Structures are given as structure tokens and as C-alpha cells.
Amino acid sequence: MTTFETSLQWHNRAKRIIPGGVSSPVRAFQSVGGTPRYFVKGEGSKVWDVDGNEYVDLVGSWGPMIVGHAHPHVLSRVKSAMEKSFSFGAPGPGEVLLAEEISARVPACERVRFVSSGTEAVMTAVRLARAATSRNLIVKFAGCYHGHSDSLLVQSGSGIATLGLPNSPGVTPGQTQDTIVVPFNDLNALTQLFDERGSEIAAVITEATPANMGVVPPVPGFNKFLSDITKKHHSLFILDEVMTGFRISQGGWWGKFGLEEDWTPDLFTFGKVIGGGMPLAAVGGSAAVMELLAPSGTVYQAGTLSGNPVATTAGLATLELCDAELYSALDSRAREVGSAISEALTAAEVEHSFQQAGNLFSFFFTPNHVNNFDDAKEQDTSAFAVFFHSLLEQGISVPPSAFEAWFVSGALTDEDVEKIAKAAKVAAQQAKLRSS
Ligand SMILES: Cc1ncc(COP(=O)(O)O)c(C=O)c1O
């Protein structure tokens, strides 16, 4: 019998049975080349692959592992939930407690409905917005990713940007005819659109801060502008906090910036952190809109595993650890790691734009600040690929794409940060050799 031991062997085996060898495209390393690592263990800030290598983890499962891997508090709660069964397909206390926790952190979420992925959460929010307004048009921003539902898979970020695809075959013109795409941070384009078609627009959806084309902070006042213009035209404002929800602050992006800038969306979508690494996501909003959902109302939405007891337990146990102290630690770690890397790139004379939004950050290999998706596409992705592989070889795991945010966790140590800083110096030199 053949034994499969290395990541390479596993990946060759995977490609024979799973398209591209992966369950989600960006994991395949297609844009950076090489073989994805097959991870088998995580603890705190570290992950280990089947080859026996240890890495400091700056991916964090693309966001959920905010307190680090296999945190003892989360682990013990999940273990005891699992002993009582994995699923009932019936209501349970876990979902009620988690919904209450979300509502306590974001009071505008008077009602919360759980689903299993961010894609489903956004799909539901869009359906609700259309039903609530009796309008069809949805406005999204180029480079923002809201999951892979048909109507939103237009000029998306994340894997679509990583693979350089404009769109996806299989999505028909009919499915996207009611989606209008506008450049991010472009207030004039949006004003003009609302002047022309405001009465047809059901909702504007945005990532709270785009982080799926790399991190592109909204210009000051942008989200407030979205809130005001949608109100004026009786459209809804959907804030996609799948990435930022409860990662940026105790109340997510809205809790930090919405409160400060005095704006509140009509609907929120959450995912990632609220499941603590389990498949869980949610849509939340005012009772008036959310009660349109079946069975209270007639907008249909359902899921066999929605509100799963193990997933809601993992999410609640994770959120219990997400206090002011954790967010202040995440902000400091993001500053330390981001600056150390930016300094290494500067010292090696690698042109780059280090961009931060809360504790999310990323590096564009371009000299100019990136304000939208067109700017993001200007970067030198081949220099990023060299930088990425050098970091990986030195035991630092970062997203295998120049179009993704990096994630810090509360488990990072001073020693980890030193290791990252040291590795970044070598990686920056190698990226410089590649770009010169
Ligand atoms: C902002 C945003 N919305 C939606 C999604 C889709 O979530 P999921 O991958 O759980 O379907 C993502 C995933 O990265 C995301 O970042």
C-alpha cells in the first residue's frame, strides 16, 4: 500500500479526485505557484503541515481563528457540545444565546437568522432587501467579494481576482442583469447612478472595508454617504461584515466606525469569527425587515444545518474571548507585524503600499496607494509570489494571493513577531531580486 506523506503527494492525490485539488480556489496556490501545504494541526499562533513543518499563522483560516487555534476555552466547550450530538435539525439554546450576543454587540440587529456560510448570509440579505423594497437592482462595488452566489459574482475580489477572471462562466446575463457594479470609493459615480435609477435600487451592498482585493480602506465618510444616499432613495444599505464582524472591534466595523461617524446599515451579514472556525454565518437587521423571513413572513430561506449546536457553541465560546483587551492586542499586533514587513520591504527598496483598515492589512506591490480594484490590479503579483514563498520557507504562512488580507490572532507572541520580522528581511531581498 502506498503511503501518502508529503504535501506534494497529498496534492497529487487530491487533484485526481477534487477539482484543482482544493475545496476553495485560492488554496491551490495557482497565482503564486508551487504546492499548497496540507495542514494537520494548529495550536495558538502556529500551524503544522503533514511534512512536519511549523508555521506562524497569518491566515487564521481567512479570519475565524481570531483567538488562535484550538484555544482551550473554545475546545472544551465544543467537546462537551459534541458529546451531546452534532446536530438535531431542531431549535436549540446555542443559537438563541449567540443571536442575543450578536444583538447585544450590534443593537441594530434586532433579529438574527443563522446560515452556514457567508455566501448564504449575503444571498439572504439581498433577497430580503428586494422583498422589502419591491425593487430589483442591487449595487455592488468592483473588487468587493460577497460570496459566490450568481447575482454577486460580478467583478468580485478574492479568488476571482486572484485567478484574474472578470466573471464566472455559468452565471447567465439574466442572473446579473439586476446587479450594477460601481468603482469603490467613487461617490460621484454612485450619486449619478442614484440620480438616474434611484427608484429601482433595492440595496447597496459593500464590504465594511474591502479586504478581498487586498485591504482598501473606505475614504473618510464613504459608509456614511452610503447610509445617507440609500435612506434618501428608500433603498437598503447592506453592510457585509463577514470578514470584519467582531474582528475589528466588539461591535465589528460598525461598532468602531459606524458609531463614531453616526451611520447604521439596514442589514448586516456576519460569518467567520461568529463560528469560531465552524461553518456558521448570519444575517441581522431591524425587526421590520427581518420578520419578512419565513415562517414569520413569506421570504423563503432555510438550511438543514443552520444554527448547528456545535457551530453556535464554537462561535459563542470564541466571542466570549473577544473583549476590549483582545481587540487592543490585535491592533498592536497588526501594527507590529505590518510595520516590520513594510520596513523590510522599504529597506530592500521594494515598491509597495502597506494598507491597513482596523487590524486588517495587506501589501500591494505597487508604489501607489490603492483606492479601488483598478488600482489593485496594477500591482506586481510576481514579486508578491517570490515574497510569499520566501516567507513560507522560513515558517511564516500568509495568504497565497496578493489580493487577500492578512490576519493576526490574539495568540501571536513577541517571539512570533520577531520571527516574522527576521523572515521579512530575507523575503524582501528576494522579492527585490525578482523585481529588478
Ligand atoms: C466580505 C465577505 N463576504 C462574504 C464572504 C463569503 O463567505 P463564505 O466564504 O463563508 O461563503 C466572504 C468570504 O471570504 C467575505 O470575505
Tab-separated table of C-alpha atoms and ligand atoms in Angstrom:
chain	number	residue	atom	x	y	z
A	1	MET	CA	0.000	0.000	0.000
A	2	THR	CA	1.276	3.466	-0.906
A	3	THR	CA	1.644	5.822	1.995
A	4	PHE	CA	0.934	9.462	1.289
A	5	GLU	CA	3.197	11.523	3.445
A	6	THR	CA	4.107	14.846	1.959
A	7	SER	CA	2.005	17.832	0.916
A	8	LEU	CA	3.103	17.185	-2.659
A	9	GLN	CA	1.936	13.578	-2.541
A	10	TRP	CA	-1.376	14.569	-0.957
A	11	HIS	CA	-1.875	17.293	-3.546
A	12	ASN	CA	-1.196	14.958	-6.458
A	13	ARG	CA	-3.686	12.524	-4.944
A	14	ALA	CA	-6.206	15.335	-4.332
A	15	LYS	CA	-6.027	16.555	-7.927
A	16	ARG	CA	-7.188	13.171	-9.121
A	17	ILE	CA	-10.429	13.407	-7.142
A	18	ILE	CA	-11.085	17.078	-6.233
A	19	PRO	CA	-11.097	19.763	-8.994
A	20	GLY	CA	-7.775	21.589	-8.732
A	21	GLY	CA	-7.117	19.507	-5.613
A	22	VAL	CA	-8.894	22.029	-3.388
A	23	SER	CA	-12.272	22.743	-1.805
A	24	SER	CA	-11.900	26.519	-2.409
A	25	PRO	CA	-9.826	28.020	-5.261
A	26	VAL	CA	-7.346	30.377	-3.538
A	27	ARG	CA	-5.954	27.462	-1.520
A	28	ALA	CA	-4.485	25.955	-4.701
A	29	PHE	CA	-1.526	28.403	-4.839
A	30	GLN	CA	-2.335	28.987	-8.508
A	31	SER	CA	-1.316	32.646	-8.518
A	32	VAL	CA	1.881	32.121	-6.504
A	33	GLY	CA	2.859	28.736	-7.931
A	34	GLY	CA	4.125	25.711	-6.011
A	35	THR	CA	2.322	23.184	-3.872
A	36	PRO	CA	-0.184	24.079	-1.168
A	37	ARG	CA	0.732	22.853	2.281
A	38	TYR	CA	-1.573	20.239	3.808
A	39	PHE	CA	-2.126	21.351	7.378
A	40	VAL	CA	-2.901	18.786	10.034
A	41	LYS	CA	-2.573	20.622	13.329
A	42	GLY	CA	-2.914	24.078	14.816
A	43	GLU	CA	-2.277	25.375	18.306
A	44	GLY	CA	-2.290	29.012	19.359
A	45	SER	CA	-0.454	31.065	16.731
A	46	LYS	CA	1.120	28.060	14.970
A	47	VAL	CA	0.089	25.502	12.369
A	48	TRP	CA	1.874	22.330	11.235
A	49	ASP	CA	1.782	20.636	7.838
A	50	VAL	CA	1.922	16.908	7.023
A	51	ASP	CA	5.594	17.365	6.143
A	52	GLY	CA	6.294	18.225	9.788
A	53	ASN	CA	6.982	21.947	9.235
A	54	GLU	CA	5.843	24.561	11.755
A	55	TYR	CA	4.496	27.943	10.642
A	56	VAL	CA	3.442	31.148	12.346
A	57	ASP	CA	-0.095	31.534	11.006
A	58	LEU	CA	-1.133	34.867	9.491
A	59	VAL	CA	-4.098	33.386	7.606
A	60	GLY	CA	-6.162	32.193	10.556
A	61	SER	CA	-8.492	30.200	8.276
A	62	TRP	CA	-9.133	33.524	6.463
A	63	GLY	CA	-10.368	35.218	9.605
A	64	PRO	CA	-12.223	32.931	12.009
A	65	MET	CA	-9.274	31.902	14.207
A	66	ILE	CA	-9.162	35.242	15.997
A	67	VAL	CA	-8.109	33.742	19.352
A	68	GLY	CA	-5.680	31.279	17.764
A	69	HIS	CA	-6.049	27.586	17.020
A	70	ALA	CA	-7.592	25.084	19.419
A	71	HIS	CA	-7.999	27.652	22.198
A	72	PRO	CA	-8.579	25.658	25.424
A	73	HIS	CA	-11.771	27.562	26.303
A	74	VAL	CA	-13.311	27.013	22.867
A	75	LEU	CA	-12.076	23.434	22.687
A	76	SER	CA	-13.586	22.369	25.990
A	77	ARG	CA	-16.964	23.945	25.173
A	78	VAL	CA	-17.024	22.363	21.711
A	79	LYS	CA	-16.060	18.950	23.091
A	80	SER	CA	-18.908	18.978	25.550
A	81	ALA	CA	-21.382	20.151	22.876
A	82	MET	CA	-20.243	17.370	20.546
A	83	GLU	CA	-20.738	14.712	23.184
A	84	LYS	CA	-24.444	15.611	23.172
A	85	SER	CA	-24.756	15.125	19.358
A	86	PHE	CA	-23.585	17.072	16.347
A	87	SER	CA	-26.955	18.125	15.023
A	88	PHE	CA	-30.670	17.903	15.690
A	89	GLY	CA	-32.197	19.887	12.835
A	90	ALA	CA	-34.384	21.465	15.513
A	91	PRO	CA	-34.198	24.676	17.559
A	92	GLY	CA	-31.600	24.791	20.345
A	93	PRO	CA	-30.377	27.125	23.103
A	94	GLY	CA	-26.999	27.730	21.386
A	95	GLU	CA	-28.468	29.705	18.502
A	96	VAL	CA	-30.603	31.816	20.860
A	97	LEU	CA	-27.596	32.679	23.021
A	98	LEU	CA	-25.431	33.523	20.024
A	99	ALA	CA	-28.163	35.655	18.426
A	100	GLU	CA	-28.556	37.537	21.727
A	101	GLU	CA	-24.802	38.075	21.904
A	102	ILE	CA	-24.702	39.482	18.359
A	103	SER	CA	-27.648	41.759	19.085
A	104	ALA	CA	-26.053	42.978	22.323
A	105	ARG	CA	-22.926	43.924	20.380
A	106	VAL	CA	-24.808	45.400	17.403
A	107	PRO	CA	-28.210	46.609	18.652
A	108	ALA	CA	-29.415	47.365	15.099
A	109	CYS	CA	-29.539	43.579	14.719
A	110	GLU	CA	-32.924	43.261	16.402
A	111	ARG	CA	-33.314	39.885	14.711
A	112	VAL	CA	-30.663	37.409	13.577
A	113	ARG	CA	-31.028	34.405	11.263
A	114	PHE	CA	-28.245	31.796	11.091
A	115	VAL	CA	-26.958	30.096	7.957
A	116	SER	CA	-23.852	28.023	7.242
A	117	SER	CA	-21.720	30.318	5.047
A	118	GLY	CA	-21.150	33.980	4.277
A	119	THR	CA	-22.378	33.314	0.744
A	120	GLU	CA	-25.762	32.236	2.086
A	121	ALA	CA	-25.924	35.164	4.504
A	122	VAL	CA	-25.422	37.684	1.716
A	123	MET	CA	-27.792	35.844	-0.608
A	124	THR	CA	-30.462	36.065	2.089
A	125	ALA	CA	-29.784	39.747	2.756
A	126	VAL	CA	-30.165	40.535	-0.934
A	127	ARG	CA	-33.405	38.561	-1.168
A	128	LEU	CA	-34.751	40.371	1.891
A	129	ALA	CA	-33.796	43.779	0.514
A	130	ARG	CA	-35.583	43.055	-2.750
A	131	ALA	CA	-38.659	41.812	-0.933
A	132	ALA	CA	-38.702	44.739	1.498
A	133	THR	CA	-38.441	47.374	-1.225
A	134	SER	CA	-40.253	45.586	-4.066
A	135	ARG	CA	-37.306	46.633	-6.253
A	136	ASN	CA	-34.806	44.553	-8.200
A	137	LEU	CA	-31.499	46.394	-8.556
A	138	ILE	CA	-28.536	45.672	-6.313
A	139	VAL	CA	-25.491	47.949	-6.388
A	140	LYS	CA	-22.114	46.444	-5.524
A	141	PHE	CA	-18.556	47.711	-5.771
A	142	ALA	CA	-15.868	46.353	-8.077
A	143	GLY	CA	-13.377	44.228	-6.151
A	144	CYS	CA	-15.753	43.555	-3.249
A	145	TYR	CA	-16.416	39.868	-2.661
A	146	HIS	CA	-19.726	38.808	-1.175
A	147	GLY	CA	-19.533	35.061	-1.696
A	148	HIS	CA	-20.184	33.048	-4.809
A	149	SER	CA	-23.940	33.441	-5.339
A	150	ASP	CA	-24.753	34.099	-9.004
A	151	SER	CA	-26.017	37.658	-8.855
A	152	LEU	CA	-22.978	38.901	-6.907
A	153	LEU	CA	-20.269	37.096	-8.839
A	154	VAL	CA	-19.541	40.153	-10.959
A	155	GLN	CA	-16.166	41.900	-10.705
A	156	SER	CA	-15.635	40.163	-7.385
A	157	GLY	CA	-12.443	40.150	-5.390
A	158	SER	CA	-10.936	37.158	-3.578
A	159	GLY	CA	-10.463	34.016	-5.710
A	160	ILE	CA	-11.935	35.622	-8.825
A	161	ALA	CA	-9.360	38.441	-8.570
A	162	THR	CA	-6.579	36.013	-7.677
A	163	LEU	CA	-7.277	33.942	-10.774
A	164	GLY	CA	-7.641	37.110	-12.886
A	165	LEU	CA	-11.168	36.215	-14.005
A	166	PRO	CA	-13.561	39.041	-14.966
A	167	ASN	CA	-16.567	36.919	-14.108
A	168	SER	CA	-17.590	33.258	-13.965
A	169	PRO	CA	-18.919	31.109	-16.794
A	170	GLY	CA	-22.181	29.517	-15.724
A	171	VAL	CA	-23.502	32.828	-14.411
A	172	THR	CA	-26.017	33.961	-17.011
A	173	PRO	CA	-26.635	37.567	-18.093
A	174	GLY	CA	-30.148	37.099	-16.681
A	175	GLN	CA	-28.720	36.374	-13.243
A	176	THR	CA	-26.596	39.516	-13.179
A	177	GLN	CA	-28.819	41.916	-15.105
A	178	ASP	CA	-30.064	43.416	-11.855
A	179	THR	CA	-26.582	43.887	-10.421
A	180	ILE	CA	-24.869	47.212	-11.052
A	181	VAL	CA	-21.152	47.495	-10.360
A	182	VAL	CA	-19.611	50.828	-9.354
A	183	PRO	CA	-15.931	51.616	-8.601
A	184	PHE	CA	-15.223	51.544	-4.862
A	185	ASN	CA	-14.690	54.907	-3.131
A	186	ASP	CA	-16.351	56.724	-6.040
A	187	LEU	CA	-19.015	58.993	-4.570
A	188	ASN	CA	-19.727	60.733	-7.870
A	189	ALA	CA	-20.475	57.511	-9.737
A	190	LEU	CA	-22.881	56.488	-7.027
A	191	THR	CA	-24.597	59.878	-6.900
A	192	GLN	CA	-25.071	59.796	-10.649
A	193	LEU	CA	-26.445	56.259	-10.512
A	194	PHE	CA	-28.966	57.168	-7.809
A	195	ASP	CA	-29.974	60.306	-9.751
A	196	GLU	CA	-30.738	58.147	-12.762
A	197	ARG	CA	-32.144	54.951	-11.247
A	198	GLY	CA	-32.620	55.576	-7.510
A	199	SER	CA	-36.255	54.442	-7.511
A	200	GLU	CA	-35.242	50.996	-8.865
A	201	ILE	CA	-32.429	50.300	-6.382
A	202	ALA	CA	-33.293	47.744	-3.700
A	203	ALA	CA	-29.940	47.932	-1.927
A	204	VAL	CA	-26.315	48.958	-1.970
A	205	ILE	CA	-24.014	46.301	-0.602
A	206	THR	CA	-20.422	46.893	0.419
A	207	GLU	CA	-17.727	45.153	2.399
A	208	ALA	CA	-17.423	47.243	5.571
A	209	THR	CA	-13.876	47.781	4.374
A	210	PRO	CA	-12.886	45.930	1.233
A	211	ALA	CA	-10.379	43.232	2.138
A	212	ASN	CA	-10.920	40.804	-0.727
A	213	MET	CA	-8.935	42.833	-3.276
A	214	GLY	CA	-6.284	43.374	-0.634
A	215	VAL	CA	-7.144	45.900	2.057
A	216	VAL	CA	-8.638	49.101	0.638
A	217	PRO	CA	-9.992	51.394	3.363
A	218	PRO	CA	-13.060	53.446	2.532
A	219	VAL	CA	-12.319	57.153	2.070
A	220	PRO	CA	-13.486	59.172	5.117
A	221	GLY	CA	-17.265	59.432	5.162
A	222	PHE	CA	-17.819	56.761	2.489
A	223	ASN	CA	-20.015	54.421	4.530
A	224	LYS	CA	-21.933	57.380	5.979
A	225	PHE	CA	-22.519	58.547	2.421
A	226	LEU	CA	-23.881	55.079	1.511
A	227	SER	CA	-26.161	55.161	4.523
A	228	ASP	CA	-27.457	58.658	3.643
A	229	ILE	CA	-27.978	58.119	-0.062
A	230	THR	CA	-29.804	54.809	0.427
A	231	LYS	CA	-32.066	56.408	3.049
A	232	LYS	CA	-32.825	59.322	0.763
A	233	HIS	CA	-33.915	56.955	-2.024
A	234	HIS	CA	-35.692	54.435	0.247
A	235	SER	CA	-33.187	51.707	-0.657
A	236	LEU	CA	-31.497	49.497	1.906
A	237	PHE	CA	-27.849	49.617	2.943
A	238	ILE	CA	-26.333	46.143	3.420
A	239	LEU	CA	-23.050	46.114	5.320
A	240	ASP	CA	-21.158	42.902	4.633
A	241	GLU	CA	-19.253	42.238	7.852
A	242	VAL	CA	-18.467	38.594	7.078
A	243	MET	CA	-14.770	39.485	7.262
A	244	THR	CA	-14.834	42.426	9.681
A	245	GLY	CA	-17.645	41.380	12.038
A	246	PHE	CA	-16.281	41.027	15.578
A	247	ARG	CA	-12.731	41.071	14.180
A	248	ILE	CA	-12.308	44.836	14.157
A	249	SER	CA	-13.970	45.594	17.484
A	250	GLN	CA	-16.553	44.210	19.900
A	251	GLY	CA	-19.218	45.573	17.550
A	252	GLY	CA	-17.332	44.812	14.320
A	253	TRP	CA	-16.558	47.548	11.798
A	254	TRP	CA	-19.849	49.267	12.586
A	255	GLY	CA	-19.047	49.202	16.329
A	256	LYS	CA	-15.833	51.098	15.731
A	257	PHE	CA	-16.658	53.406	12.826
A	258	GLY	CA	-20.449	53.436	12.417
A	259	LEU	CA	-20.968	54.636	15.972
A	260	GLU	CA	-18.218	57.236	15.656
A	261	GLU	CA	-19.390	58.510	12.253
A	262	ASP	CA	-23.107	58.200	13.027
A	263	TRP	CA	-24.341	55.745	10.412
A	264	THR	CA	-26.117	52.395	10.692
A	265	PRO	CA	-26.867	49.945	7.911
A	266	ASP	CA	-30.267	48.311	7.447
A	267	LEU	CA	-28.899	44.788	7.159
A	268	PHE	CA	-25.660	43.192	8.327
A	269	THR	CA	-24.044	39.950	7.261
A	270	PHE	CA	-21.628	38.097	9.511
A	271	GLY	CA	-19.551	34.924	9.200
A	272	LYS	CA	-16.034	33.746	10.029
A	273	VAL	CA	-15.490	34.878	13.687
A	274	ILE	CA	-19.087	34.130	14.737
A	275	GLY	CA	-18.451	30.444	14.006
A	276	GLY	CA	-15.011	30.313	15.626
A	277	GLY	CA	-13.809	28.116	12.727
A	278	MET	CA	-17.020	26.140	12.229
A	279	PRO	CA	-19.361	26.687	9.256
A	280	LEU	CA	-21.640	29.424	10.571
A	281	ALA	CA	-22.812	32.793	9.309
A	282	ALA	CA	-25.748	35.128	9.891
A	283	VAL	CA	-27.845	37.943	8.586
A	284	GLY	CA	-29.161	40.536	11.011
A	285	GLY	CA	-31.185	43.734	10.929
A	286	SER	CA	-34.299	45.552	12.049
A	287	ALA	CA	-37.282	43.513	13.190
A	288	ALA	CA	-39.379	45.115	10.449
A	289	VAL	CA	-37.184	43.762	7.662
A	290	MET	CA	-36.035	40.509	9.277
A	291	GLU	CA	-39.559	39.416	10.184
A	292	LEU	CA	-40.245	39.186	6.463
A	293	LEU	CA	-38.322	35.898	6.625
A	294	ALA	CA	-40.329	32.668	6.690
A	295	PRO	CA	-42.024	31.484	8.782
A	296	SER	CA	-42.881	34.953	10.184
A	297	GLY	CA	-43.126	36.308	6.673
A	298	THR	CA	-43.043	34.955	3.151
A	299	VAL	CA	-39.407	35.419	2.113
A	300	TYR	CA	-38.131	31.873	1.978
A	301	GLN	CA	-34.784	30.813	3.416
A	302	ALA	CA	-33.785	27.572	5.140
A	303	GLY	CA	-30.892	25.223	5.952
A	304	THR	CA	-30.540	21.661	7.287
A	305	LEU	CA	-27.517	22.570	9.411
A	306	SER	CA	-28.400	26.224	10.091
A	307	GLY	CA	-27.842	27.194	13.737
A	308	ASN	CA	-25.956	23.941	14.294
A	309	PRO	CA	-25.340	23.348	18.030
A	310	VAL	CA	-21.599	22.626	17.710
A	311	ALA	CA	-21.021	25.619	15.453
A	312	THR	CA	-23.011	28.022	17.637
A	313	THR	CA	-21.126	26.762	20.697
A	314	ALA	CA	-17.775	27.367	18.991
A	315	GLY	CA	-18.928	30.842	17.957
A	316	LEU	CA	-20.241	31.808	21.365
A	317	ALA	CA	-17.146	30.489	23.169
A	318	THR	CA	-14.969	32.474	20.738
A	319	LEU	CA	-16.978	35.663	21.207
A	320	GLU	CA	-16.690	35.269	24.987
A	321	LEU	CA	-12.961	35.782	24.499
A	322	CYS	CA	-13.429	38.753	22.165
A	323	ASP	CA	-13.248	41.553	24.726
A	324	ALA	CA	-11.691	45.024	24.683
A	325	GLU	CA	-8.341	43.578	25.766
A	326	LEU	CA	-8.252	41.191	22.797
A	327	TYR	CA	-9.047	43.951	20.283
A	328	SER	CA	-6.369	46.191	21.685
A	329	ALA	CA	-3.881	43.271	21.437
A	330	LEU	CA	-4.954	42.608	17.827
A	331	ASP	CA	-4.494	46.282	16.915
A	332	SER	CA	-0.979	46.286	18.407
A	333	ARG	CA	-0.025	43.020	16.712
A	334	ALA	CA	-1.319	44.259	13.353
A	335	ARG	CA	0.754	47.434	13.762
A	336	GLU	CA	3.878	45.494	14.785
A	337	VAL	CA	3.662	42.852	12.061
A	338	GLY	CA	2.581	45.290	9.339
A	339	SER	CA	5.309	47.824	10.145
A	340	ALA	CA	8.024	45.176	10.432
A	341	ILE	CA	7.165	43.879	6.978
A	342	SER	CA	6.768	47.304	5.432
A	343	GLU	CA	10.137	48.360	6.901
A	344	ALA	CA	11.810	45.256	5.457
A	345	LEU	CA	10.330	45.990	2.014
A	346	THR	CA	11.378	49.636	2.224
A	347	ALA	CA	14.914	48.697	3.306
A	348	ALA	CA	15.173	46.335	0.322
A	349	GLU	CA	13.762	49.064	-1.933
A	350	VAL	CA	10.723	47.032	-2.948
A	351	GLU	CA	7.977	49.407	-4.067
A	352	HIS	CA	4.851	48.668	-2.076
A	353	SER	CA	1.791	50.167	-0.487
A	354	PHE	CA	1.154	48.952	3.074
A	355	GLN	CA	-2.594	49.372	3.678
A	356	GLN	CA	-4.463	48.950	6.937
A	357	ALA	CA	-8.078	49.058	7.987
A	358	GLY	CA	-8.515	48.363	11.682
A	359	ASN	CA	-6.417	45.262	12.395
A	360	LEU	CA	-6.681	44.032	8.792
A	361	PHE	CA	-3.784	44.833	6.495
A	362	SER	CA	-2.115	43.810	3.254
A	363	PHE	CA	0.718	44.838	0.964
A	364	PHE	CA	0.293	45.852	-2.657
A	365	PHE	CA	3.457	45.586	-4.685
A	366	THR	CA	2.954	48.959	-6.316
A	367	PRO	CA	4.309	52.389	-5.291
A	368	ASN	CA	0.855	53.993	-5.213
A	369	HIS	CA	-1.877	53.927	-2.618
A	370	VAL	CA	-4.653	51.585	-3.771
A	371	ASN	CA	-8.090	53.164	-3.705
A	372	ASN	CA	-10.101	50.726	-5.808
A	373	PHE	CA	-9.993	47.484	-7.799
A	374	ASP	CA	-8.375	49.044	-10.896
A	375	ASP	CA	-5.513	50.336	-8.719
A	376	ALA	CA	-5.184	46.911	-7.037
A	377	LYS	CA	-4.759	45.198	-10.386
A	378	GLU	CA	-1.724	47.411	-11.142
A	379	GLN	CA	0.454	45.568	-8.619
A	380	ASP	CA	3.375	43.282	-9.418
A	381	THR	CA	1.934	39.922	-8.394
A	382	SER	CA	5.092	38.051	-9.425
A	383	ALA	CA	7.150	39.956	-6.814
A	384	PHE	CA	4.468	39.064	-4.280
A	385	ALA	CA	4.783	35.376	-5.241
A	386	VAL	CA	8.534	35.417	-4.502
A	387	PHE	CA	7.935	37.232	-1.217
A	388	PHE	CA	5.214	34.750	-0.278
A	389	HIS	CA	7.327	31.646	-0.949
A	390	SER	CA	10.318	33.005	0.898
A	391	LEU	CA	8.152	33.678	3.964
A	392	LEU	CA	6.619	30.214	3.717
A	393	GLU	CA	10.010	28.529	3.508
A	394	GLN	CA	11.025	30.433	6.629
A	395	GLY	CA	7.986	29.221	8.533
A	396	ILE	CA	5.556	32.109	8.061
A	397	SER	CA	2.194	31.279	6.483
A	398	VAL	CA	0.465	34.247	4.818
A	399	PRO	CA	-2.383	34.285	2.265
A	400	PRO	CA	-1.252	32.782	-1.067
A	401	SER	CA	-2.593	35.723	-3.047
A	402	ALA	CA	-1.747	39.396	-3.460
A	403	PHE	CA	-5.470	40.180	-3.287
A	404	GLU	CA	-6.193	38.986	0.248
A	405	ALA	CA	-5.993	40.483	3.728
A	406	TRP	CA	-3.603	39.158	6.375
A	407	PHE	CA	-4.999	38.139	9.758
A	408	VAL	CA	-3.421	38.413	13.191
A	409	SER	CA	-4.664	36.422	16.173
A	410	GLY	CA	-4.642	37.039	19.895
A	411	ALA	CA	-2.279	34.073	20.231
A	412	LEU	CA	0.671	35.754	18.468
A	413	THR	CA	3.686	36.129	20.748
A	414	ASP	CA	6.619	38.568	20.785
A	415	GLU	CA	8.754	35.678	19.591
A	416	ASP	CA	6.436	35.156	16.595
A	417	VAL	CA	6.673	38.825	15.678
A	418	GLU	CA	10.477	38.676	15.850
A	419	LYS	CA	10.467	35.611	13.627
A	420	ILE	CA	8.177	37.365	11.114
A	421	ALA	CA	10.395	40.484	11.092
A	422	LYS	CA	13.538	38.413	10.517
A	423	ALA	CA	11.949	36.371	7.727
A	424	ALA	CA	10.559	39.517	6.081
A	425	LYS	CA	14.080	40.925	5.650
A	426	VAL	CA	15.174	37.853	3.671
A	427	ALA	CA	11.906	37.682	1.722
A	428	ALA	CA	12.116	41.383	0.817
A	429	GLN	CA	15.655	40.928	-0.568
A	430	GLN	CA	14.449	38.023	-2.683
A	431	ALA	CA	11.431	39.979	-3.943
A	432	LYS	CA	13.785	42.834	-4.871
A	433	LEU	CA	15.964	40.474	-6.919
A	434	ARG	CA	12.827	39.282	-8.719
A	435	SER	CA	11.522	42.771	-9.482
A	436	SER	CA	14.866	44.305	-10.571
B	1	LIG	C1	-16.856	40.062	2.880
B	1	LIG	C2	-17.196	38.644	2.564
B	1	LIG	N1	-18.467	38.323	2.277
B	1	LIG	C3	-18.840	37.070	2.006
B	1	LIG	C4	-17.917	36.052	2.002
B	1	LIG	C5	-18.350	34.652	1.695
B	1	LIG	O1	-18.261	33.876	2.844
B	1	LIG	P1	-18.136	32.272	2.738
B	1	LIG	O2	-16.773	32.000	2.188
B	1	LIG	O3	-18.323	31.806	4.145
B	1	LIG	O4	-19.224	31.818	1.829
B	1	LIG	C6	-16.580	36.337	2.298
B	1	LIG	C7	-15.571	35.269	2.296
B	1	LIG	O5	-14.398	35.491	2.374
B	1	LIG	C8	-16.213	37.661	2.600
B	1	LIG	O6	-14.957	37.992	2.904
